[in-house]
XYZ file of C-alpha atoms in Angstrom:
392
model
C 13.154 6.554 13.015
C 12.373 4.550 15.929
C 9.238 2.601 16.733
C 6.522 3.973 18.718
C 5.265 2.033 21.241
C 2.007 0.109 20.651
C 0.602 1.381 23.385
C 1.448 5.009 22.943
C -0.052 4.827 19.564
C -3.246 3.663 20.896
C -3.198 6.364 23.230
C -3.122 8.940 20.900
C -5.368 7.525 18.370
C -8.077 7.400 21.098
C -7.931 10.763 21.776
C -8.845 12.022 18.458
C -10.596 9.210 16.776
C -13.096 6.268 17.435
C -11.425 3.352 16.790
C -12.239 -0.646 16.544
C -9.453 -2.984 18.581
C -9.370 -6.163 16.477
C -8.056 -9.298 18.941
C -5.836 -12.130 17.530
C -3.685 -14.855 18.430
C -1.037 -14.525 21.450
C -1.834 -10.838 22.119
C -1.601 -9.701 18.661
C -3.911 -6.701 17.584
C -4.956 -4.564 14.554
C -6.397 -1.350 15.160
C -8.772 0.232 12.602
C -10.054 3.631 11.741
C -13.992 3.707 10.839
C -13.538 7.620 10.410
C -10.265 7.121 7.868
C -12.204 5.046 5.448
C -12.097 1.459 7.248
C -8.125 1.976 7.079
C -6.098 -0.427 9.562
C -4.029 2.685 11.461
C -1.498 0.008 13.388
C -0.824 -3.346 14.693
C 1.318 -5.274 17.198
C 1.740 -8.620 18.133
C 1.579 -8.036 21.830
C 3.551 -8.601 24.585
C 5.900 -6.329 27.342
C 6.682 -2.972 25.120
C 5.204 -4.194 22.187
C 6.250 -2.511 19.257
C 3.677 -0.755 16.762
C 4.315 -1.600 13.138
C 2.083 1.425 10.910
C 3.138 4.650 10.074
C 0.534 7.155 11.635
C 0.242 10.621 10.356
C 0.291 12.281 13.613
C -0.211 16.081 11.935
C -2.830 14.840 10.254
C -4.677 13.097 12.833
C -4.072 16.323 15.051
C -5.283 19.086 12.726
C -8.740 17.082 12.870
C -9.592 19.290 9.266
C -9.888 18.202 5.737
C -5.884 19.120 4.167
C -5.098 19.688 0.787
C -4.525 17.574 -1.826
C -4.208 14.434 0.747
C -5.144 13.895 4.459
C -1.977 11.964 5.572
C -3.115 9.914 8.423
C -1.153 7.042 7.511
C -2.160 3.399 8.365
C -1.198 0.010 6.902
C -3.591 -0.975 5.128
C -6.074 1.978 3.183
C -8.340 1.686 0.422
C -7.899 3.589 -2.842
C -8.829 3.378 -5.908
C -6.858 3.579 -9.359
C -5.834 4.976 -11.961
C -3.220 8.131 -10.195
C -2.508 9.734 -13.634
C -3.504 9.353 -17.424
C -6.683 9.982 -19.055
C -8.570 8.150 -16.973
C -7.596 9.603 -13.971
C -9.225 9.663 -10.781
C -7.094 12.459 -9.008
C -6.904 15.061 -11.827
C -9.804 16.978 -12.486
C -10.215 17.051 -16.398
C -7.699 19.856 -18.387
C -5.410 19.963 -15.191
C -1.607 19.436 -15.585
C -0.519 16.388 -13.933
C 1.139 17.792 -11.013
C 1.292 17.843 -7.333
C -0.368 21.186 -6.881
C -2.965 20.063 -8.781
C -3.314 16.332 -7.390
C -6.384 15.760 -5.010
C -7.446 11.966 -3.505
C -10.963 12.143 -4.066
C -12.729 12.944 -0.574
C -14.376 9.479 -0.605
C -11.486 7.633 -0.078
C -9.495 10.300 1.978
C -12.417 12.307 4.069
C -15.149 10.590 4.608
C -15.924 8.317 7.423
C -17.722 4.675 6.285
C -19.959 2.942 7.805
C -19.650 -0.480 10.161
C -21.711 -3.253 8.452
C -20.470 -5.900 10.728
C -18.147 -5.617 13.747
C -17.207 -9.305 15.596
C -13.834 -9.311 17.848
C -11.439 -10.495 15.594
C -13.674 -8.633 12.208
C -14.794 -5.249 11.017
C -16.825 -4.984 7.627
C -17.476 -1.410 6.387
C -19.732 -0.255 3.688
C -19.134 2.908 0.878
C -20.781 4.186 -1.719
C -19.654 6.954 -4.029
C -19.636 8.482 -7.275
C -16.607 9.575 -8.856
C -15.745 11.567 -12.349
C -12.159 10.482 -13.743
C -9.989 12.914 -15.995
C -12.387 11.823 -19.408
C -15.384 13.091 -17.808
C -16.635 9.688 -16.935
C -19.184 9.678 -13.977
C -18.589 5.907 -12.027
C -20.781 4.916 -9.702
C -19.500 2.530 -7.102
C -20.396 0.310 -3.903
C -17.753 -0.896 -2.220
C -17.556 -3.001 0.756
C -14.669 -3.588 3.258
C -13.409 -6.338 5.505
C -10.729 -6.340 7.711
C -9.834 -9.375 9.471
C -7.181 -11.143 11.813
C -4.858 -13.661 10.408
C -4.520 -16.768 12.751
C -0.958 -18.701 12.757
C -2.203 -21.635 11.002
C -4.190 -19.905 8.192
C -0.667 -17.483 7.671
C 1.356 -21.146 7.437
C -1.582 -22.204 4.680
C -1.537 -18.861 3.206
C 2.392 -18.619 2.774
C 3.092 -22.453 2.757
C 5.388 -21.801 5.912
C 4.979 -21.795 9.562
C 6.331 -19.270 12.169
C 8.291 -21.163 14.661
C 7.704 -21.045 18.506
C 10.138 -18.255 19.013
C 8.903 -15.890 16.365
C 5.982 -13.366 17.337
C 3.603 -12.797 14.822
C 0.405 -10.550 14.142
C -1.043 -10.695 10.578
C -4.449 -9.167 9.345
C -6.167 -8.713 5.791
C -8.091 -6.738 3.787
C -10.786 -7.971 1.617
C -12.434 -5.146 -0.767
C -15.423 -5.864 -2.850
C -16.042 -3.173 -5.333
C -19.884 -3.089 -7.250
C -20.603 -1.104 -10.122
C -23.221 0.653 -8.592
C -24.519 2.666 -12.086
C -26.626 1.074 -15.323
C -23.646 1.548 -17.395
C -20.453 -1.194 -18.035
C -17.257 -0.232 -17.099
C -14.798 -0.238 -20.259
C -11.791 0.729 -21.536
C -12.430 3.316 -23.846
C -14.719 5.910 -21.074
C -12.419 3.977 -18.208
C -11.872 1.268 -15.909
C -10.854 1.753 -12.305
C -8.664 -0.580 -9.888
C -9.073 -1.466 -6.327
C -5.612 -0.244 -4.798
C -4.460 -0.947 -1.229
C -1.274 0.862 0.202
C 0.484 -0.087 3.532
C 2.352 3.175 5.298
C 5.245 1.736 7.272
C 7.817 3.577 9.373
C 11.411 3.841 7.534
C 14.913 3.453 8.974
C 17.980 3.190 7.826
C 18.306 -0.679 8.428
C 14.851 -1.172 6.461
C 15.581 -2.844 2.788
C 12.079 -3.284 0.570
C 12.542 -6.732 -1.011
C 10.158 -7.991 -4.039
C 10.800 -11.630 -5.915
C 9.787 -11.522 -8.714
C 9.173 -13.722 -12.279
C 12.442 -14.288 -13.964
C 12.532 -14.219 -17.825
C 13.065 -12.811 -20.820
C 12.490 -9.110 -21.314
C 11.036 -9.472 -24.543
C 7.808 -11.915 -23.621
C 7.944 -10.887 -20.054
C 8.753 -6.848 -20.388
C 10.964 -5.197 -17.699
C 11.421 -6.363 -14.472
C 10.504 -3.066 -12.790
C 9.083 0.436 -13.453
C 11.532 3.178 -12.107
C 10.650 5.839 -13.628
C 7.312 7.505 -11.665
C 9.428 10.460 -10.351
C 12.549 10.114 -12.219
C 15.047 7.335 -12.214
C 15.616 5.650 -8.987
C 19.444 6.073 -8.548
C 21.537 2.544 -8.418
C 22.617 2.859 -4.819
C 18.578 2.977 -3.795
C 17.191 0.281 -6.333
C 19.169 -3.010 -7.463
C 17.684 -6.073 -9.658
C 19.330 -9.611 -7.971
C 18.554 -13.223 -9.727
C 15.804 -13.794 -7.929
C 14.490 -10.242 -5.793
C 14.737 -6.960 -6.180
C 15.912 -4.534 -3.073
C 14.854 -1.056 -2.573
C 15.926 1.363 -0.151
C 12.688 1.734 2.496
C 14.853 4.947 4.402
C 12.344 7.708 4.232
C 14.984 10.371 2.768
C 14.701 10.105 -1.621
C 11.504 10.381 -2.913
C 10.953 7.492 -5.425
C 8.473 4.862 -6.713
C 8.724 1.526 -8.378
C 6.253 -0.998 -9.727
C 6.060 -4.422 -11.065
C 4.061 -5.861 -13.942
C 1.810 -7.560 -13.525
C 3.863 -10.334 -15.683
C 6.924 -10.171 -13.292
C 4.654 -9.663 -9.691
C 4.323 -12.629 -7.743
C 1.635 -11.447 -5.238
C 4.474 -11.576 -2.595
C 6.394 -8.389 -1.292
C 8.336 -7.316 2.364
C 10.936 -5.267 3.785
C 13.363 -6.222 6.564
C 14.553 -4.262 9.235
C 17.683 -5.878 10.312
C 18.525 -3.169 13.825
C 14.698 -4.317 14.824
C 14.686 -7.517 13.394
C 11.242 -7.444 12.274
C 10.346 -9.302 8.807
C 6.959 -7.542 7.373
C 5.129 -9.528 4.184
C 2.635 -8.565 2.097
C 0.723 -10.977 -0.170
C -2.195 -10.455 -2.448
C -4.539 -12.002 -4.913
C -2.185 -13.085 -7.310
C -1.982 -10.650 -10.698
C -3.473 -11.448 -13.845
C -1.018 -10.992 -16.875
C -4.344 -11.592 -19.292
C -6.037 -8.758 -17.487
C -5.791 -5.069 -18.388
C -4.128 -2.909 -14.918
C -4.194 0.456 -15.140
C -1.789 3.453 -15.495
C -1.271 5.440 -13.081
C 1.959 7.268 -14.677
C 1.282 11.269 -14.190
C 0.771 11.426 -17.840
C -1.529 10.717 -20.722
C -0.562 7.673 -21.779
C 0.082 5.879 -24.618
C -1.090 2.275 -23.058
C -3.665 3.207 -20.651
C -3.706 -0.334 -19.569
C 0.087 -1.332 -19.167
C -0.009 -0.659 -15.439
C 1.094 -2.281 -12.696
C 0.194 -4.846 -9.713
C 2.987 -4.190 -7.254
C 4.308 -0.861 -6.231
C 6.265 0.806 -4.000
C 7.046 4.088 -2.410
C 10.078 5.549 -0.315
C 8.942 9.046 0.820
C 11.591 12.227 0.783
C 11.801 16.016 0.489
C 8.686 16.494 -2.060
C 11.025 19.587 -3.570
C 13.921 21.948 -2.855
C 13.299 22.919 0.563
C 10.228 21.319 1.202
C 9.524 18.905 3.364
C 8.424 15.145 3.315
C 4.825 13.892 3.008
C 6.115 11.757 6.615
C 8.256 10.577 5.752
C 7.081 6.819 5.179
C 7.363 4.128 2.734
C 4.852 1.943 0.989
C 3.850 -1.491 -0.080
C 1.189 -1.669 -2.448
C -1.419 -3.441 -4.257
C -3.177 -3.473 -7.058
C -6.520 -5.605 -8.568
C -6.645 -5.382 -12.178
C -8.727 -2.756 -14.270
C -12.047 -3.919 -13.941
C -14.545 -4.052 -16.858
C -17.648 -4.854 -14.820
C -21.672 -4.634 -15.919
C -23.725 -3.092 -13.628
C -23.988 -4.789 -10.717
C -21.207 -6.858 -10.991
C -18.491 -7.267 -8.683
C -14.749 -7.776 -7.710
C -12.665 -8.714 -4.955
C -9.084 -7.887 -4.029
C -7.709 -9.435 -1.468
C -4.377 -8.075 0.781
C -2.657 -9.493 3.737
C -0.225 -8.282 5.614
C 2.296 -10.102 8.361
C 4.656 -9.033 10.932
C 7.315 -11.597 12.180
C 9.902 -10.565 15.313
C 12.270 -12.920 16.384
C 15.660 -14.668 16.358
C 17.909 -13.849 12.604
C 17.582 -17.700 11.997
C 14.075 -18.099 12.243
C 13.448 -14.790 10.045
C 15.692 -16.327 7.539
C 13.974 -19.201 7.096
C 10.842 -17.442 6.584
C 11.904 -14.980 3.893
C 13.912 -17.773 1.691
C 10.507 -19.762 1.924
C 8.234 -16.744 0.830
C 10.456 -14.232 -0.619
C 13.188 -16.665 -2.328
C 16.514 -15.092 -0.441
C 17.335 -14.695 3.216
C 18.389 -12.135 5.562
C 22.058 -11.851 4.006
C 20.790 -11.277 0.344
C 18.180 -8.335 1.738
C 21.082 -6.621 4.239
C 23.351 -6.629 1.200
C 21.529 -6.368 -1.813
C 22.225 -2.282 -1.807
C 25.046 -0.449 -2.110
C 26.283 1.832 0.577
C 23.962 4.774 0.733
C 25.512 8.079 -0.145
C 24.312 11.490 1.600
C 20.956 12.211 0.902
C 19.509 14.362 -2.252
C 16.570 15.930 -3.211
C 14.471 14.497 -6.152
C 13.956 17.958 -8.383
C 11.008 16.059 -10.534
């Protein structure tokens, strides 16, 4: 899949929804959706034929009516909330079987539009409340507020403890997402915690590789390294664990969906396209191994609260015959579960950063942040074989 145009994105965003231009450094922009939930649709980092980095849902967008199950508008950076699955579920309605015909994003975070608190040139803030019912029949009442920002150059070189050099193009924005309990009840694990979740749609090729570092160590005080088991085992020529990072094939064409604990996550993940030579990273408020994180295996569960902090998504033929959700793939976030009195309140915290320049200068900036350079990500996966349907 090639990359749209920045400019051709815009375009077509404008004529179907309001949206709020946020201005950076050196022509970069973020562009972000008050009428998809706050969610940041696309960003470039300017210049002649500037390329636009989010995966937009263009059907979606389009059809301008509430879809089934999940309005696919895409974005790079949307709010959701956890858990998926389990007993404490948020998309399940309570009895149902945990399935994609019956899975539905509640129409908070998927419908609605939310409202602009604050809106400077290089801000937006957005307010939501809403009241939820999770798969135990627990009513949560929430307020949740929503900042999306631009990065500049020096607070990315603070923020990753490396700078860009001159010849790299950058744009870099993040998400900050305050979430209230809004009710007279505390949150806790036995009626249900939730989790703030953020998920970043990019557009997949063939030359795209997902790469996560992670926490070395030993299995038994650390657990596994990775979770690859949300729609059935992630076959070895799509998934491989190196010394130091894991790689995972960001193609669009297998359906398939890892996760980190939040042990092994080290608030750091990115993908490399090596035909567009564009370096994307993702970093987040660093996970909590002391802290509960939810489940969000389609399942009940026998550990509710042995979820994960990092995940990520490769989008493919949903069944036999059937097409893609975009296809897409995802980088994703999660806070911990959050045990909160009423009126107390979290914040999760996600960035995201595009780099585009020369292989050397790349390379330098993924062994500094993600511990192995351009040569590790381009081989770290075998040869892909002909595309196959996941059945599960």
């Amino acid at each position: 899949m090639q990359q749209t145009p920045f400019a051709t994105d815009l375009q077509f965003l404008n004529r179907h929804t309001h949206v709020v231009v946020l201005n950076g450094e050196g022509g970069g922009q973020v562009v972000v959706a008050p009428d998809y939930q706050g969610r940041v649709m696309t960003s470039t980092t300017g210049g002649t034929g500037a390329p636009s980095f989010g995966w937009i849902g263009r059907a979606a967008v389009e059809a301008g009516q509430n879809q089934p199950h999940m309005n696919v508008f895409g974005g790079e950076d949307r709010f959701w909330l956890g858990p998926e699955g389990g007993q404490f579920s948020l998309y399940f309605k309570p009895g149902q079987p945990f399935d994609l015909d019956h899975w539905q994003v509640p129409t908070a975070f998927d419908w609605d539009p939310w409202d602009i608190a604050v809106r400077p040139d290089s801000s937006v803030r957005f307010h939501k409340h809403m009241v939820l019912v999770n798969y135990s029949r627990t009513t949560i009442d929430i307020d949740v507020e929503r900042t999306v920002r631009m990065v500049s150059a020096d607070q990315a070189g603070e923020a990753l403890g490396v700078t860009p050099g001159d010849d790299v193009r950058m744009v870099a924005f993040e998400s900050e997402n305050t979430v209230t309990n809004g009710g007279r009840a505390a949150w806790t694990q036995q009626t249900g915690l939730v989790s703030v979740w953020i998920l970043g749609q990019f557009n997949p090729t063939p030359s795209t590789t997902i790469v996560i570092p992670y926490q070395a160590g030993d299995a038994a005080s650390l657990g596994p390294v990775v979770n690859d088991q949300y729609f059935g085992k992630v076959p070895a020529d799509r998934l491989a664990i190196g010394p130091a990072a894991l790689f995972f094939r960001a193609d669009g064409q297998y359906r398939s969906k890892i996760g980190l604990p939040p042990s092994r996550a080290l608030g750091i993940a990115g993908s490399y396209d090596s035909a567009a030579h564009v370096l994307t990273i993702v970093q987040f408020t660093r996970p909590d191994p002391a802290r509960p994180y939810v489940n969000s295996m389609w399942e009940i569960q026998k550990q509710p609260f042995k979820g994960d902090a990092l995940n990520s998504y490769n989008d493919g033929p949903v069944a036999p015959g059937k097409p893609p959700l975009g296809p897409f793939y995802e980088l994703e976030t999660s806070s911990p579960g959050l045990a909160l009195g009423p009126a107390e309140r979290y914040s999760h915290v996600h960035r995201t950063f595009h780099f585009v320049g020369p292989d050397p200068e790349l390379d330098r900036l993924a062994r500094a942040v993600l511990k192995v350079g351009l040569d590790d990500i381009q081989n770290g996966l075998r040869p892909a074989r002909a595309p196959k349907t996941n059945k599960k």
